[in-house]
Coordinates of C-alpha atoms in Angstrom, one line a residue:
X8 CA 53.1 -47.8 -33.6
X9 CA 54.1 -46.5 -30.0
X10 CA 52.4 -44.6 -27.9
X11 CA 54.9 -41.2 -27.4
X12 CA 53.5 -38.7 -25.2
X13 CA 54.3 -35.6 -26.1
X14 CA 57.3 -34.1 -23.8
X15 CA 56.4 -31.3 -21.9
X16 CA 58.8 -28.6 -23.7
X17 CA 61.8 -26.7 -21.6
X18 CA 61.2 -23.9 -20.5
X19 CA 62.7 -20.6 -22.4
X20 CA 65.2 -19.1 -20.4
X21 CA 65.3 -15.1 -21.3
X22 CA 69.1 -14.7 -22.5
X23 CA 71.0 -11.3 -21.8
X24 CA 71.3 -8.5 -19.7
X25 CA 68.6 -7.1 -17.6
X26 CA 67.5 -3.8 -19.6
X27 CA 64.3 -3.4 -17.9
X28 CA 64.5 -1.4 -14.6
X29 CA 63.2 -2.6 -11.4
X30 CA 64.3 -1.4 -8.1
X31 CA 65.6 -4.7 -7.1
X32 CA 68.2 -4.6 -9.9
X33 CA 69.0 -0.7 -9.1
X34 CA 69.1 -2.2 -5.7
X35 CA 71.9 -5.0 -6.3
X36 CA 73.6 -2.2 -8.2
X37 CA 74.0 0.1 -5.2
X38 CA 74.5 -1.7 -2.9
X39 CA 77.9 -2.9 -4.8
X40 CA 78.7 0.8 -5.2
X41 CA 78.4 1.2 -1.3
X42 CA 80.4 -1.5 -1.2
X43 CA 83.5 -0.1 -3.3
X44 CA 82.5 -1.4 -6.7
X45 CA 82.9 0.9 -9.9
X46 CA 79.6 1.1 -12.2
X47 CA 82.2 0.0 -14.5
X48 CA 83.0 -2.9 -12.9
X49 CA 79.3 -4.0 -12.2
X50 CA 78.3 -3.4 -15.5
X51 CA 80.9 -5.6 -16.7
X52 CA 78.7 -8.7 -14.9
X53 CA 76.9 -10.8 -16.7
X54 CA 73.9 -10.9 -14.3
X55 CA 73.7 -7.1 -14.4
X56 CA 72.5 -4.1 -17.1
X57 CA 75.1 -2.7 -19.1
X58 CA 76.7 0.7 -19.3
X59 CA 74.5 1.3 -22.2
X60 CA 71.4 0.2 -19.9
X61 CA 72.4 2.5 -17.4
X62 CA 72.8 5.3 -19.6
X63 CA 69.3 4.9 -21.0
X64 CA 67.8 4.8 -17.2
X65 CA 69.4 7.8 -16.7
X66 CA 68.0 9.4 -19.8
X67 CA 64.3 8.3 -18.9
X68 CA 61.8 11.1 -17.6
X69 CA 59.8 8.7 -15.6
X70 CA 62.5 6.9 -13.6
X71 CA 65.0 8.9 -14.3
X72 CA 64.2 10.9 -10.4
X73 CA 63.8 7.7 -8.6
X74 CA 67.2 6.3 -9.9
X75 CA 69.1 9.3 -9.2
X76 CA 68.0 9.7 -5.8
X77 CA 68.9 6.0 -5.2
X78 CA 72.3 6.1 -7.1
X79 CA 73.3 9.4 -5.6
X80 CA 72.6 8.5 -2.2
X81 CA 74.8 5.2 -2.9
X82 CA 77.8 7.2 -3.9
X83 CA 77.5 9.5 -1.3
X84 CA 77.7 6.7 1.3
X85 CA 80.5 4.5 -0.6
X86 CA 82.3 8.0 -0.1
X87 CA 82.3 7.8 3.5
X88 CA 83.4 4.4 3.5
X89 CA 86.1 5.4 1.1
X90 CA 86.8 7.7 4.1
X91 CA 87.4 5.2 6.5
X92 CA 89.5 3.2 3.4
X93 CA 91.8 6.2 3.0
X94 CA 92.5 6.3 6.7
X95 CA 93.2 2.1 6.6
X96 CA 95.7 3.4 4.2
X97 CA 97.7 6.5 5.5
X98 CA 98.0 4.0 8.9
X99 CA 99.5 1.2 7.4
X100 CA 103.5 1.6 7.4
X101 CA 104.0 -2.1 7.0
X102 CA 105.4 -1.8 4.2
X103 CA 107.4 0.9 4.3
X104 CA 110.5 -0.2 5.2
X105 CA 111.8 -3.4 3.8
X106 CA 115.1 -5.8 3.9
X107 CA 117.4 -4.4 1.8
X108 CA 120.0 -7.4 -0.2
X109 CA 122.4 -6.9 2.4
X110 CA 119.8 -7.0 5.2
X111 CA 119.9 -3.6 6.2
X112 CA 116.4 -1.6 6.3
X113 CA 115.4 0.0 3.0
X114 CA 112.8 3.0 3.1
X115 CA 110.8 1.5 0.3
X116 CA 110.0 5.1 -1.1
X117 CA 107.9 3.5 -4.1
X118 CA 105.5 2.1 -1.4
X119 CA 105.2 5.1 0.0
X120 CA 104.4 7.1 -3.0
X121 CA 101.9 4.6 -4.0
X122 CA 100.0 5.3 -0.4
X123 CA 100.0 8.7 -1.3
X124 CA 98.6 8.7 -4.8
X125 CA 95.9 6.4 -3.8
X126 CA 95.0 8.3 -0.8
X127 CA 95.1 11.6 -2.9
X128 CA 92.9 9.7 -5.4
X129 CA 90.1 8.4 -3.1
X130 CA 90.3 12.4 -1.9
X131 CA 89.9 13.8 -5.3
X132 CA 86.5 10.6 -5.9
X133 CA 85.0 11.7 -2.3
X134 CA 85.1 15.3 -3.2
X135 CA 83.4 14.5 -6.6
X136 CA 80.9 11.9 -4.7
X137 CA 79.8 14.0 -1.9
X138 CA 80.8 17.2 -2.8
X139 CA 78.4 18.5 0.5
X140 CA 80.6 17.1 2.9
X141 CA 83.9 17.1 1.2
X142 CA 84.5 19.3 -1.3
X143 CA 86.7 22.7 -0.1
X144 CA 84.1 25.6 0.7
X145 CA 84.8 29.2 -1.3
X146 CA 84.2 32.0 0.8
X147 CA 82.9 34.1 -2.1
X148 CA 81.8 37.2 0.6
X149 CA 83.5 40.3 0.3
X150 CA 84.4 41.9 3.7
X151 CA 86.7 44.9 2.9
X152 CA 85.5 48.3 1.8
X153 CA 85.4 50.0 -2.3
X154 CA 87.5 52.5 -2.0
X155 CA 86.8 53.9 -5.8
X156 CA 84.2 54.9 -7.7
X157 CA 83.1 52.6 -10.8
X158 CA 84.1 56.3 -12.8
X159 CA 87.4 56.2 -11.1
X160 CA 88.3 52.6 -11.5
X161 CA 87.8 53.1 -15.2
X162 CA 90.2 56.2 -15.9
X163 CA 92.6 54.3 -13.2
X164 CA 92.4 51.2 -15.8
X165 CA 92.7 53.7 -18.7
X166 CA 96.2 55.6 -17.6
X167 CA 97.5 51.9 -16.5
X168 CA 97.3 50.8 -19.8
X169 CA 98.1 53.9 -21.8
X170 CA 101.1 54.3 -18.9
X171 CA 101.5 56.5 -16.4
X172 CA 101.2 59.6 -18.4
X173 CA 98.3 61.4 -19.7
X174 CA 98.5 61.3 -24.2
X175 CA 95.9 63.0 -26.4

């Protein structure tokens, strides 16, 4: 008979996605949205929560405050970095023109184009991000003068639709 000492077993390693929150995962996550990451994209890692996880922190009543704040303040900051993106962009013409096969210079109009869709694209995600700062503001007040009574809009709406003369 031999002597075997009982081996001290491994370890468990916890398999999966982090589902439970914490603010250093919400953390990690943000900080890769600041940093020009789609939730999409970070989701898709194994190390992180999924979509799915996401979704469900959102849903929660008691985090759910906490983790917007957080998030929201992270978009609204990759937004103004997307800012500074969108400038590196419209300023880079290096591409613009290109050799042509007889080695004259080609406007490279597809280049071009693409500069402008993906400028007007990070436009359209800023506005949506930070809508504070970037969105177009609706003047809404009304300056002029009513120059008709509410009576007198009415039988103006009434003859404009039964025409221009008066039927019984």
């Amino acid at each position: 008979m031999t002597d075997e000492k009982e081996q001290p077993k491994p370890e468990k390693r916890r398999r999966g996605r982090p589902s439970k929150y914490s603010d250093a995962v919400v953390d990690r996550i943000c900080t890769r949205l600041v940093e020009g990451e789609s939730l999409r994209r970070i989701c898709s890692d194994p190390d992180m929560p999924s979509l799915t996880t996401i979704w469900n922190w959102y849903r929660r009543e008691d985090i759910k405050e906490d983790f917007l704040k957080q998030f929201l303040r992270a978009r609204a900051f990759q937004s103004l970095v997307m800012d500074g993106d969108m400038q590196d962009i419209a300023d880079d013409s290096s591409r613009d023109i290109t050799e042509g096969e007889d080695g004259e210079e080609v406007v490279d109009r597809e280049h071009i184009q693409r500069s402008k869709l993906r400028v007007d694209t990070l436009w359209r995600r800023m506005k949506c991000m930070n809508p504070e700062m970037f969105a177009e503001k609706l003047d809404v007040n009304h300056g002029g003068k009513v120059e008709m009574s509410l009576p007198e809009l009415f039988a103006a709406a009434a003859r404009e639709r039964l025409g221009d003369g008066e039927k019984a």
